[in-house]
Amino acid sequence: MAKKKKNIGQYLLDFFSSFLLAVICLVLLGLLVWFSTLEMQDIGLSRALEKYYSHKTVFVIPEINGGKMIYLPLPGAYWVCCVLFVNMSLGGILRLRKGWRNIGVVISHMGIASLLLVGFVDHHESIHGKMEAFQGANYDYATKFDFSSIEVSEFTAEGEKKRPYVIKHEMIKDLGDKMRRFTFKDLPFDLEVRHFRENVAVLNAANKVRGNKSGEIIDGFFLHPAEFDANMDYFNYGCYVLVKPKNGEPDRKLMMCRSIGFPQTFAVDGKLYGIEMPNEIWNMPFSVDLINSVGEYYPGTQKASKFQSTIAWTGDDDEQDRIQTIKMNHPMRYKGFTLYQASWNEPVNGLEYSGFEIVTNPADQWPKVCLWISAIGLCFHFALKLSKYLGRETRKEKVNKQSDE
């Protein structure tokens, strides 16, 4: 009897559930991890993660040894993991021969596929930020990694800054060369933001690098597109802002950049205002006081080898402080936020310092569950195989005894 000819759908199903595709995906992931690790020393951690592992990256061409291009186009790691998830779901779960003998394998494959799903959730839903804490101050906020913002503040007659109005990163990140106008009900002016760039340098007007992509000259300086600084490992955002007073006063042109570090000031209706471009502020449901911070450097370097901090923290629902030591693999967790020890420096002006990374991730504890699922499946499968082997050996031993008799 002739075999039934497969259609295109069956061929695709066979390919996407095949062991060959799983091997190809694992080899590609190994190459991507290797190249990204090599390139990280030249372009920094943040840029390497964005280049190799972002969902925006469909294909990537590795560059190592200071920009030497490797002509080996590779698919982005995110999309390789998507294909591996499909392969694992089809070949390792749905199409695997069912039965009590294979139940352990099915369970372990479910755990691995779930772990890939956790990675997708983390990639799209997690938010990372940094809290820099000095002794003697209370901190209830962090700044988001690679999220810029524009803050507009009014200053009192004593020079104190009032609570700022904030234009968040998501409102300007897609701006490019376009213009977007922002209106504030309680402020006597509007703002027009244009020429937003994720990485710029502030250069003197006499600089000869000025070209078509450079920004407008304001007060003898201009913004110029810049390469990512691997040593700083952050994006130096910049843009131009036009202040348009509602009372008919002349417009003010301002140049904004993350690295400027202080507000650009102007007056409207006799009041002093300032605009600056810091990282986006991220309010926390808890506050932290640094009690002490200790650490050590690697010999002959300024790179910390080990460090830890003792903090007093209070949550929204607490009436008194909790004392906790934060160190490697021992973070603080509260209401979906996780606070890790991230950096340490020697005391500054007699005040101890500690840097914390704060992450909120709905899948924070899911990897543990996935690994337990895989471990249970593997243990069940190995126990089944061991039992089968011991049974076979016992039967063989009985046969040998009977033959000797």
mmCIF file of C-alpha atoms in Angstrom:
data_model
loop_
_atom_site.group_PDB
_atom_site.id
_atom_site.type_symbol
_atom_site.label_atom_id
_atom_site.label_comp_id
_atom_site.label_asym_id
_atom_site.label_seq_id
_atom_site.Cartn_x
_atom_site.Cartn_y
_atom_site.Cartn_z
ATOM 1 C CA MET A 1 0.000 0.000 0.000
ATOM 2 C CA ALA A 2 1.476 3.358 -1.072
ATOM 3 C CA LYS A 3 2.278 5.888 1.617
ATOM 4 C CA LYS A 4 0.111 8.963 1.736
ATOM 5 C CA LYS A 5 1.985 11.949 0.357
ATOM 6 C CA LYS A 6 2.652 14.698 2.915
ATOM 7 C CA ASN A 7 1.419 18.217 2.282
ATOM 8 C CA ILE A 8 3.361 21.392 2.994
ATOM 9 C CA GLY A 9 1.765 21.746 6.438
ATOM 10 C CA GLN A 10 2.963 18.303 7.524
ATOM 11 C CA TYR A 11 6.490 19.029 6.287
ATOM 12 C CA LEU A 12 6.527 22.281 8.273
ATOM 13 C CA LEU A 13 5.206 20.490 11.349
ATOM 14 C CA ASP A 14 7.913 17.836 11.025
ATOM 15 C CA PHE A 15 10.621 20.477 10.671
ATOM 16 C CA PHE A 16 9.503 22.715 13.538
ATOM 17 C CA SER A 17 9.198 19.725 15.884
ATOM 18 C CA SER A 18 12.458 18.064 14.788
ATOM 19 C CA PHE A 19 15.513 17.347 16.901
ATOM 20 C CA LEU A 20 17.629 18.918 14.125
ATOM 21 C CA LEU A 21 15.967 22.307 14.638
ATOM 22 C CA ALA A 22 16.575 22.087 18.403
ATOM 23 C CA VAL A 23 20.300 21.463 17.790
ATOM 24 C CA ILE A 24 20.474 24.388 15.318
ATOM 25 C CA CYS A 25 18.836 26.731 17.865
ATOM 26 C CA LEU A 26 21.199 25.657 20.659
ATOM 27 C CA VAL A 27 24.273 26.119 18.433
ATOM 28 C CA LEU A 28 23.055 29.592 17.396
ATOM 29 C CA LEU A 29 22.432 30.583 21.024
ATOM 30 C CA GLY A 30 25.931 29.402 21.924
ATOM 31 C CA LEU A 31 27.432 31.567 19.167
ATOM 32 C CA LEU A 32 25.335 34.582 20.165
ATOM 33 C CA VAL A 33 26.378 34.322 23.817
ATOM 34 C CA TRP A 34 30.030 33.928 22.801
ATOM 35 C CA PHE A 35 30.078 36.891 20.395
ATOM 36 C CA SER A 36 28.065 39.144 22.731
ATOM 37 C CA THR A 37 30.499 38.382 25.574
ATOM 38 C CA LEU A 38 33.471 39.299 23.370
ATOM 39 C CA GLU A 39 31.827 42.468 22.061
ATOM 40 C CA MET A 40 30.664 43.576 25.505
ATOM 41 C CA GLN A 41 34.136 44.857 26.402
ATOM 42 C CA ASP A 42 34.025 47.272 23.447
ATOM 43 C CA ILE A 43 30.414 48.491 23.486
ATOM 44 C CA GLY A 44 29.349 47.954 27.121
ATOM 45 C CA LEU A 45 26.755 45.720 28.752
ATOM 46 C CA SER A 46 23.650 47.768 27.887
ATOM 47 C CA ARG A 47 24.514 48.105 24.191
ATOM 48 C CA ALA A 48 25.442 44.400 23.915
ATOM 49 C CA LEU A 49 22.131 43.350 25.450
ATOM 50 C CA GLU A 50 20.247 45.645 23.089
ATOM 51 C CA LYS A 51 22.205 44.488 20.026
ATOM 52 C CA TYR A 52 22.045 40.717 20.585
ATOM 53 C CA TYR A 53 19.017 40.010 22.777
ATOM 54 C CA SER A 54 16.374 42.648 22.034
ATOM 55 C CA HIS A 55 13.146 41.746 20.231
ATOM 56 C CA LYS A 56 13.981 44.630 17.882
ATOM 57 C CA THR A 57 17.008 42.727 16.559
ATOM 58 C CA VAL A 58 16.090 40.350 13.745
ATOM 59 C CA PHE A 59 19.660 39.799 12.486
ATOM 60 C CA VAL A 60 22.986 40.797 14.002
ATOM 61 C CA ILE A 61 26.524 41.003 12.588
ATOM 62 C CA PRO A 62 29.157 40.513 15.329
ATOM 63 C CA GLU A 63 32.001 43.008 15.716
ATOM 64 C CA ILE A 64 34.969 42.178 17.929
ATOM 65 C CA ASN A 65 38.476 43.500 18.638
ATOM 66 C CA GLY A 66 37.493 47.154 18.490
ATOM 67 C CA GLY A 67 34.972 46.989 15.650
ATOM 68 C CA LYS A 68 36.384 44.261 13.391
ATOM 69 C CA MET A 69 33.299 42.918 11.617
ATOM 70 C CA ILE A 70 32.645 39.180 11.458
ATOM 71 C CA TYR A 71 30.704 38.520 8.241
ATOM 72 C CA LEU A 72 28.450 35.930 9.819
ATOM 73 C CA PRO A 73 24.879 37.258 10.027
ATOM 74 C CA LEU A 74 23.129 35.625 12.956
ATOM 75 C CA PRO A 75 19.472 35.786 13.955
ATOM 76 C CA GLY A 76 18.730 37.756 17.131
ATOM 77 C CA ALA A 77 18.728 35.670 20.317
ATOM 78 C CA TYR A 78 15.134 36.674 21.120
ATOM 79 C CA TRP A 79 13.836 35.167 17.869
ATOM 80 C CA VAL A 80 16.003 32.061 18.209
ATOM 81 C CA CYS A 81 14.401 31.509 21.630
ATOM 82 C CA CYS A 82 10.949 31.961 20.040
ATOM 83 C CA VAL A 83 11.721 29.216 17.509
ATOM 84 C CA LEU A 84 13.152 27.013 20.268
ATOM 85 C CA PHE A 85 9.962 27.524 22.317
ATOM 86 C CA VAL A 86 7.835 26.398 19.354
ATOM 87 C CA ASN A 87 10.164 23.437 18.767
ATOM 88 C CA MET A 88 10.054 22.419 22.421
ATOM 89 C CA SER A 89 6.262 22.732 22.585
ATOM 90 C CA LEU A 90 5.665 20.725 19.405
ATOM 91 C CA GLY A 91 8.411 18.131 19.517
ATOM 92 C CA GLY A 92 8.994 17.806 23.234
ATOM 93 C CA ILE A 93 5.396 17.963 24.468
ATOM 94 C CA LEU A 94 2.628 17.695 21.847
ATOM 95 C CA ARG A 95 4.144 15.162 19.425
ATOM 96 C CA LEU A 96 6.101 13.085 21.952
ATOM 97 C CA ARG A 97 4.743 9.585 22.352
ATOM 98 C CA LYS A 98 2.467 9.670 25.385
ATOM 99 C CA GLY A 99 2.484 7.051 28.107
ATOM 100 C CA TRP A 100 3.690 6.507 31.643
ATOM 101 C CA ARG A 101 7.194 5.622 30.365
ATOM 102 C CA ASN A 102 7.654 9.092 28.846
ATOM 103 C CA ILE A 103 5.775 11.175 31.397
ATOM 104 C CA GLY A 104 9.040 12.318 33.046
ATOM 105 C CA VAL A 105 10.420 13.546 29.710
ATOM 106 C CA VAL A 106 7.188 15.434 28.981
ATOM 107 C CA ILE A 107 7.278 17.112 32.416
ATOM 108 C CA SER A 108 10.930 18.158 32.037
ATOM 109 C CA HIS A 109 10.231 19.591 28.558
ATOM 110 C CA MET A 110 7.296 21.542 30.016
ATOM 111 C CA GLY A 111 9.661 23.034 32.589
ATOM 112 C CA ILE A 112 12.184 24.107 29.935
ATOM 113 C CA ALA A 113 9.480 25.580 27.683
ATOM 114 C CA SER A 114 8.079 27.462 30.687
ATOM 115 C CA LEU A 115 11.550 28.833 31.427
ATOM 116 C CA LEU A 116 11.696 30.269 27.893
ATOM 117 C CA LEU A 117 8.262 31.806 28.452
ATOM 118 C CA VAL A 118 9.577 33.418 31.645
ATOM 119 C CA GLY A 119 12.358 35.005 29.583
ATOM 120 C CA PHE A 120 9.806 36.553 27.224
ATOM 121 C CA VAL A 121 7.840 38.002 30.162
ATOM 122 C CA ASP A 122 10.999 39.390 31.742
ATOM 123 C CA HIS A 123 12.110 40.955 28.446
ATOM 124 C CA HIS A 124 8.837 42.835 27.899
ATOM 125 C CA GLU A 125 7.549 43.536 31.408
ATOM 126 C CA SER A 126 10.523 44.012 33.742
ATOM 127 C CA ILE A 127 11.778 47.493 34.660
ATOM 128 C CA HIS A 128 15.284 48.180 35.986
ATOM 129 C CA GLY A 129 16.491 51.184 37.922
ATOM 130 C CA LYS A 130 19.236 52.398 40.230
ATOM 131 C CA MET A 131 19.176 53.864 43.726
ATOM 132 C CA GLU A 132 22.353 55.622 44.882
ATOM 133 C CA ALA A 133 22.319 55.924 48.661
ATOM 134 C CA PHE A 134 24.528 57.915 51.045
ATOM 135 C CA GLN A 135 24.473 57.734 54.814
ATOM 136 C CA GLY A 136 22.253 60.266 56.533
ATOM 137 C CA ALA A 137 19.567 60.537 53.848
ATOM 138 C CA ASN A 138 16.266 58.771 53.218
ATOM 139 C CA TYR A 139 15.514 57.458 49.726
ATOM 140 C CA ASP A 140 12.057 56.543 48.432
ATOM 141 C CA TYR A 141 12.799 56.706 44.704
ATOM 142 C CA ALA A 142 15.133 55.298 42.053
ATOM 143 C CA THR A 143 16.070 56.383 38.536
ATOM 144 C CA LYS A 144 15.194 54.125 35.607
ATOM 145 C CA PHE A 145 17.996 52.700 33.481
ATOM 146 C CA ASP A 146 18.108 54.265 30.007
ATOM 147 C CA PHE A 147 14.860 56.167 30.554
ATOM 148 C CA SER A 148 15.364 59.876 30.125
ATOM 149 C CA SER A 149 12.865 62.579 31.055
ATOM 150 C CA ILE A 150 12.422 66.333 30.877
ATOM 151 C CA GLU A 151 11.724 67.992 34.223
ATOM 152 C CA VAL A 152 10.300 71.530 34.442
ATOM 153 C CA SER A 153 10.501 73.225 37.852
ATOM 154 C CA GLU A 154 9.736 76.579 39.385
ATOM 155 C CA PHE A 155 12.265 78.060 41.831
ATOM 156 C CA THR A 156 11.295 79.962 44.976
ATOM 157 C CA ALA A 157 12.801 83.326 45.908
ATOM 158 C CA GLU A 158 15.209 81.404 48.189
ATOM 159 C CA GLY A 159 16.379 79.273 45.245
ATOM 160 C CA GLU A 160 14.612 76.072 46.285
ATOM 161 C CA LYS A 161 13.175 73.896 43.551
ATOM 162 C CA LYS A 162 9.472 73.108 43.720
ATOM 163 C CA ARG A 163 7.961 69.776 42.711
ATOM 164 C CA PRO A 164 8.732 69.329 38.977
ATOM 165 C CA TYR A 165 6.430 68.699 36.051
ATOM 166 C CA VAL A 166 7.734 65.661 34.171
ATOM 167 C CA ILE A 167 7.701 64.716 30.486
ATOM 168 C CA LYS A 168 8.365 60.973 30.551
ATOM 169 C CA HIS A 169 10.656 59.017 28.260
ATOM 170 C CA GLU A 170 7.795 57.272 26.476
ATOM 171 C CA MET A 171 6.425 60.667 25.407
ATOM 172 C CA ILE A 172 9.586 61.661 23.501
ATOM 173 C CA LYS A 173 11.494 58.436 22.665
ATOM 174 C CA ASP A 174 10.006 58.220 19.140
ATOM 175 C CA LEU A 175 10.433 61.917 18.355
ATOM 176 C CA GLY A 176 13.597 61.931 16.223
ATOM 177 C CA ASP A 177 13.650 65.057 14.037
ATOM 178 C CA LYS A 178 9.956 65.734 14.580
ATOM 179 C CA MET A 179 8.497 68.297 16.977
ATOM 180 C CA ARG A 180 6.027 67.684 19.780
ATOM 181 C CA ARG A 181 4.301 70.382 21.849
ATOM 182 C CA PHE A 182 3.556 69.978 25.555
ATOM 183 C CA THR A 183 1.081 72.179 27.420
ATOM 184 C CA PHE A 184 0.976 72.570 31.224
ATOM 185 C CA LYS A 185 -2.195 73.936 32.770
ATOM 186 C CA ASP A 186 -0.416 75.511 35.765
ATOM 187 C CA LEU A 187 2.605 76.901 33.935
ATOM 188 C CA PRO A 188 2.697 80.197 31.972
ATOM 189 C CA PHE A 189 4.380 78.616 28.948
ATOM 190 C CA ASP A 190 4.305 75.636 26.594
ATOM 191 C CA LEU A 191 7.264 73.542 25.488
ATOM 192 C CA GLU A 192 8.163 72.380 21.993
ATOM 193 C CA VAL A 193 10.599 69.445 22.027
ATOM 194 C CA ARG A 194 12.479 68.501 18.846
ATOM 195 C CA HIS A 195 15.561 66.662 17.541
ATOM 196 C CA PHE A 196 15.579 63.998 20.253
ATOM 197 C CA ARG A 197 18.672 61.733 20.110
ATOM 198 C CA GLU A 198 19.560 58.762 22.283
ATOM 199 C CA ASN A 199 23.286 59.511 22.283
ATOM 200 C CA VAL A 200 24.891 62.927 21.790
ATOM 201 C CA ALA A 201 27.917 64.980 22.740
ATOM 202 C CA VAL A 202 27.849 68.668 23.693
ATOM 203 C CA LEU A 203 30.482 70.372 21.530
ATOM 204 C CA ASN A 204 31.858 73.893 21.155
ATOM 205 C CA ALA A 205 30.694 75.799 18.081
ATOM 206 C CA ALA A 206 34.301 76.043 16.888
ATOM 207 C CA ASN A 207 34.560 72.241 16.636
ATOM 208 C CA LYS A 208 35.205 71.151 13.049
ATOM 209 C CA VAL A 209 33.114 67.977 13.299
ATOM 210 C CA ARG A 210 29.938 70.004 12.955
ATOM 211 C CA GLY A 211 27.918 68.718 9.993
ATOM 212 C CA ASN A 212 24.417 68.130 8.614
ATOM 213 C CA LYS A 213 23.442 65.841 11.495
ATOM 214 C CA SER A 214 24.569 68.323 14.150
ATOM 215 C CA GLY A 215 22.053 70.388 16.054
ATOM 216 C CA GLU A 216 21.534 74.135 16.263
ATOM 217 C CA ILE A 217 24.173 76.285 17.965
ATOM 218 C CA ILE A 218 22.910 77.827 21.225
ATOM 219 C CA ASP A 219 25.163 79.977 23.433
ATOM 220 C CA GLY A 220 28.237 78.740 21.566
ATOM 221 C CA PHE A 221 27.486 75.009 21.832
ATOM 222 C CA PHE A 222 25.619 72.390 19.825
ATOM 223 C CA LEU A 223 24.547 68.743 20.077
ATOM 224 C CA HIS A 224 26.291 66.239 17.844
ATOM 225 C CA PRO A 225 25.431 62.532 17.379
ATOM 226 C CA ALA A 226 27.927 60.417 19.319
ATOM 227 C CA GLU A 227 28.938 56.789 19.608
ATOM 228 C CA PHE A 228 27.913 54.851 22.666
ATOM 229 C CA ASP A 229 30.542 55.107 25.432
ATOM 230 C CA ALA A 230 31.252 51.544 26.605
ATOM 231 C CA ASN A 231 33.094 52.827 29.681
ATOM 232 C CA MET A 232 30.101 54.852 30.901
ATOM 233 C CA ASP A 233 27.633 52.158 29.717
ATOM 234 C CA TYR A 234 24.633 54.475 29.435
ATOM 235 C CA PHE A 235 22.889 56.502 26.736
ATOM 236 C CA ASN A 236 23.545 60.248 26.801
ATOM 237 C CA TYR A 237 20.156 61.537 25.610
ATOM 238 C CA GLY A 238 19.775 65.024 24.188
ATOM 239 C CA CYS A 239 17.240 67.309 22.498
ATOM 240 C CA TYR A 240 16.284 70.938 21.832
ATOM 241 C CA VAL A 241 13.475 72.709 23.680
ATOM 242 C CA LEU A 242 11.633 75.865 22.652
ATOM 243 C CA VAL A 243 9.927 77.684 25.549
ATOM 244 C CA LYS A 244 6.816 79.520 24.291
ATOM 245 C CA PRO A 245 5.421 81.928 26.941
ATOM 246 C CA LYS A 246 1.644 82.277 26.911
ATOM 247 C CA ASN A 247 1.868 86.037 27.623
ATOM 248 C CA GLY A 248 3.495 86.836 24.283
ATOM 249 C CA GLU A 249 7.075 87.219 25.561
ATOM 250 C CA PRO A 250 9.860 86.121 23.163
ATOM 251 C CA ASP A 251 10.504 82.389 22.824
ATOM 252 C CA ARG A 252 13.586 80.870 24.509
ATOM 253 C CA LYS A 253 15.693 78.199 22.808
ATOM 254 C CA LEU A 254 17.378 75.713 25.117
ATOM 255 C CA MET A 255 19.724 72.803 24.540
ATOM 256 C CA MET A 256 19.104 69.777 26.764
ATOM 257 C CA CYS A 257 21.420 66.863 27.477
ATOM 258 C CA ARG A 258 21.575 64.191 30.143
ATOM 259 C CA SER A 259 25.267 64.912 30.835
ATOM 260 C CA ILE A 260 24.816 68.656 31.501
ATOM 261 C CA GLY A 261 23.763 67.849 35.049
ATOM 262 C CA PHE A 262 22.112 71.152 36.009
ATOM 263 C CA PRO A 263 18.913 72.965 34.971
ATOM 264 C CA GLN A 264 18.758 75.503 32.125
ATOM 265 C CA THR A 265 17.041 78.529 33.698
ATOM 266 C CA PHE A 266 14.788 81.246 32.305
ATOM 267 C CA ALA A 267 12.193 83.719 33.594
ATOM 268 C CA VAL A 268 8.529 84.095 32.621
ATOM 269 C CA ASP A 269 6.138 86.539 34.315
ATOM 270 C CA GLY A 270 8.916 87.485 36.732
ATOM 271 C CA LYS A 271 9.299 83.911 38.038
ATOM 272 C CA LEU A 272 12.381 81.737 37.624
ATOM 273 C CA TYR A 273 12.034 78.293 36.037
ATOM 274 C CA GLY A 274 14.490 75.543 35.167
ATOM 275 C CA ILE A 275 14.491 72.642 32.701
ATOM 276 C CA GLU A 276 16.795 69.630 32.943
ATOM 277 C CA MET A 277 17.072 66.143 31.446
ATOM 278 C CA PRO A 278 17.776 63.568 34.189
ATOM 279 C CA ASN A 279 16.919 59.885 34.265
ATOM 280 C CA GLU A 280 13.229 59.299 34.788
ATOM 281 C CA ILE A 281 12.310 59.253 38.485
ATOM 282 C CA TRP A 282 10.749 56.015 39.723
ATOM 283 C CA ASN A 283 8.845 56.261 43.002
ATOM 284 C CA MET A 284 9.139 53.271 45.347
ATOM 285 C CA PRO A 285 6.561 51.803 47.783
ATOM 286 C CA PHE A 286 9.294 51.778 50.446
ATOM 287 C CA SER A 287 12.050 54.037 51.765
ATOM 288 C CA VAL A 288 15.679 53.140 52.496
ATOM 289 C CA ASP A 289 18.250 54.499 54.955
ATOM 290 C CA LEU A 290 21.837 53.307 54.516
ATOM 291 C CA ILE A 291 23.309 52.263 57.882
ATOM 292 C CA ASN A 292 26.697 51.100 56.625
ATOM 293 C CA SER A 293 28.418 49.800 53.514
ATOM 294 C CA VAL A 294 31.579 47.681 53.458
ATOM 295 C CA GLY A 295 33.632 46.268 50.601
ATOM 296 C CA GLU A 296 37.038 45.349 49.253
ATOM 297 C CA TYR A 297 38.868 45.999 45.993
ATOM 298 C CA TYR A 298 40.774 43.500 43.910
ATOM 299 C CA PRO A 299 44.499 43.995 44.707
ATOM 300 C CA GLY A 300 46.006 46.880 42.752
ATOM 301 C CA THR A 301 42.671 47.948 41.207
ATOM 302 C CA GLN A 302 39.680 50.158 41.907
ATOM 303 C CA LYS A 303 37.252 47.348 41.045
ATOM 304 C CA ALA A 304 35.230 46.056 43.979
ATOM 305 C CA SER A 305 35.658 42.321 44.627
ATOM 306 C CA LYS A 306 32.995 41.982 47.320
ATOM 307 C CA PHE A 307 30.649 44.379 49.068
ATOM 308 C CA GLN A 308 27.496 44.462 51.145
ATOM 309 C CA SER A 309 25.229 46.998 52.819
ATOM 310 C CA THR A 310 23.088 47.135 55.917
ATOM 311 C CA ILE A 311 19.920 49.176 55.479
ATOM 312 C CA ALA A 312 16.893 50.238 57.478
ATOM 313 C CA TRP A 313 13.819 50.179 55.285
ATOM 314 C CA THR A 314 10.149 50.920 55.780
ATOM 315 C CA GLY A 315 7.324 49.788 53.532
ATOM 316 C CA ASP A 316 4.031 51.562 52.930
ATOM 317 C CA ASP A 317 2.337 49.223 55.410
ATOM 318 C CA ASP A 318 5.028 49.359 58.107
ATOM 319 C CA GLU A 319 5.120 51.497 61.224
ATOM 320 C CA GLN A 320 8.783 50.907 62.068
ATOM 321 C CA ASP A 321 12.039 50.212 60.244
ATOM 322 C CA ARG A 322 13.243 46.746 59.315
ATOM 323 C CA ILE A 323 16.987 46.102 59.409
ATOM 324 C CA GLN A 324 18.389 43.970 56.582
ATOM 325 C CA THR A 325 21.795 43.177 55.088
ATOM 326 C CA ILE A 326 21.925 43.254 51.282
ATOM 327 C CA LYS A 327 24.637 41.223 49.555
ATOM 328 C CA MET A 328 25.181 38.923 46.574
ATOM 329 C CA ASN A 329 22.194 36.552 46.152
ATOM 330 C CA HIS A 330 20.522 38.053 49.234
ATOM 331 C CA PRO A 331 18.324 40.918 47.919
ATOM 332 C CA MET A 332 15.414 42.679 49.588
ATOM 333 C CA ARG A 333 11.931 41.946 48.202
ATOM 334 C CA TYR A 334 8.777 43.937 48.774
ATOM 335 C CA LYS A 335 5.503 44.169 46.799
ATOM 336 C CA GLY A 336 7.021 42.967 43.528
ATOM 337 C CA PHE A 337 10.171 45.100 43.825
ATOM 338 C CA THR A 338 13.598 43.521 44.319
ATOM 339 C CA LEU A 339 16.563 45.540 45.600
ATOM 340 C CA TYR A 340 20.019 44.125 44.790
ATOM 341 C CA GLN A 341 23.475 45.228 45.868
ATOM 342 C CA ALA A 342 24.969 46.581 42.619
ATOM 343 C CA SER A 343 28.001 48.790 43.351
ATOM 344 C CA TRP A 344 30.196 50.143 46.106
ATOM 345 C CA ASN A 345 32.758 52.917 46.569
ATOM 346 C CA GLU A 346 34.888 54.087 49.436
ATOM 347 C CA PRO A 347 33.347 56.800 51.679
ATOM 348 C CA VAL A 348 32.880 60.217 50.044
ATOM 349 C CA ASN A 349 33.540 63.162 52.410
ATOM 350 C CA GLY A 350 33.223 60.740 55.316
ATOM 351 C CA LEU A 351 29.845 59.394 54.142
ATOM 352 C CA GLU A 352 29.502 55.764 53.167
ATOM 353 C CA TYR A 353 27.929 55.042 49.792
ATOM 354 C CA SER A 354 26.175 52.115 48.188
ATOM 355 C CA GLY A 355 24.538 51.579 44.799
ATOM 356 C CA PHE A 356 21.454 49.366 44.522
ATOM 357 C CA GLU A 357 19.733 48.005 41.444
ATOM 358 C CA ILE A 358 15.947 47.836 41.707
ATOM 359 C CA VAL A 359 13.925 45.518 39.486
ATOM 360 C CA THR A 360 10.221 44.896 39.169
ATOM 361 C CA ASN A 361 9.413 41.745 37.238
ATOM 362 C CA PRO A 362 6.125 39.794 37.362
ATOM 363 C CA ALA A 363 8.082 36.604 36.594
ATOM 364 C CA ASP A 364 10.688 37.150 39.323
ATOM 365 C CA GLN A 365 10.200 33.785 41.093
ATOM 366 C CA TRP A 366 8.929 31.774 38.120
ATOM 367 C CA PRO A 367 12.380 30.381 37.144
ATOM 368 C CA LYS A 368 12.538 28.495 40.461
ATOM 369 C CA VAL A 369 9.209 26.843 39.725
ATOM 370 C CA CYS A 370 10.288 25.968 36.173
ATOM 371 C CA LEU A 371 13.530 24.412 37.388
ATOM 372 C CA TRP A 372 11.656 22.381 40.009
ATOM 373 C CA ILE A 373 9.271 21.126 37.307
ATOM 374 C CA SER A 374 12.194 20.060 35.108
ATOM 375 C CA ALA A 375 14.006 18.466 38.062
ATOM 376 C CA ILE A 376 10.921 16.465 39.074
ATOM 377 C CA GLY A 377 10.428 15.265 35.492
ATOM 378 C CA LEU A 378 14.074 14.231 35.138
ATOM 379 C CA CYS A 379 14.154 12.503 38.537
ATOM 380 C CA PHE A 380 10.988 10.582 37.659
ATOM 381 C CA HIS A 381 12.435 9.557 34.279
ATOM 382 C CA PHE A 382 15.806 8.515 35.733
ATOM 383 C CA ALA A 383 14.090 6.598 38.561
ATOM 384 C CA LEU A 384 11.938 4.803 35.984
ATOM 385 C CA LYS A 385 14.988 3.904 33.900
ATOM 386 C CA LEU A 386 16.880 2.736 37.001
ATOM 387 C CA SER A 387 13.949 0.623 38.119
ATOM 388 C CA LYS A 388 13.692 -0.912 34.652
ATOM 389 C CA TYR A 389 17.425 -1.640 34.607
ATOM 390 C CA LEU A 390 17.414 -3.207 38.083
ATOM 391 C CA GLY A 391 14.416 -5.328 37.146
ATOM 392 C CA ARG A 392 16.146 -6.543 34.011
ATOM 393 C CA GLU A 393 19.305 -7.363 35.946
ATOM 394 C CA THR A 394 17.289 -9.277 38.562
ATOM 395 C CA ARG A 395 15.547 -11.338 35.915
ATOM 396 C CA LYS A 396 18.850 -12.038 34.177
ATOM 397 C CA GLU A 397 20.344 -13.187 37.483
ATOM 398 C CA LYS A 398 17.440 -15.579 38.083
ATOM 399 C CA VAL A 399 17.834 -17.066 34.591
ATOM 400 C CA ASN A 400 21.547 -17.589 35.168
ATOM 401 C CA LYS A 401 20.891 -19.383 38.510
ATOM 402 C CA GLN A 402 18.307 -21.650 36.915
ATOM 403 C CA SER A 403 20.704 -22.519 34.055
ATOM 404 C CA ASP A 404 23.456 -23.376 36.611
ATOM 405 C CA GLU A 405 21.115 -25.752 38.432
#
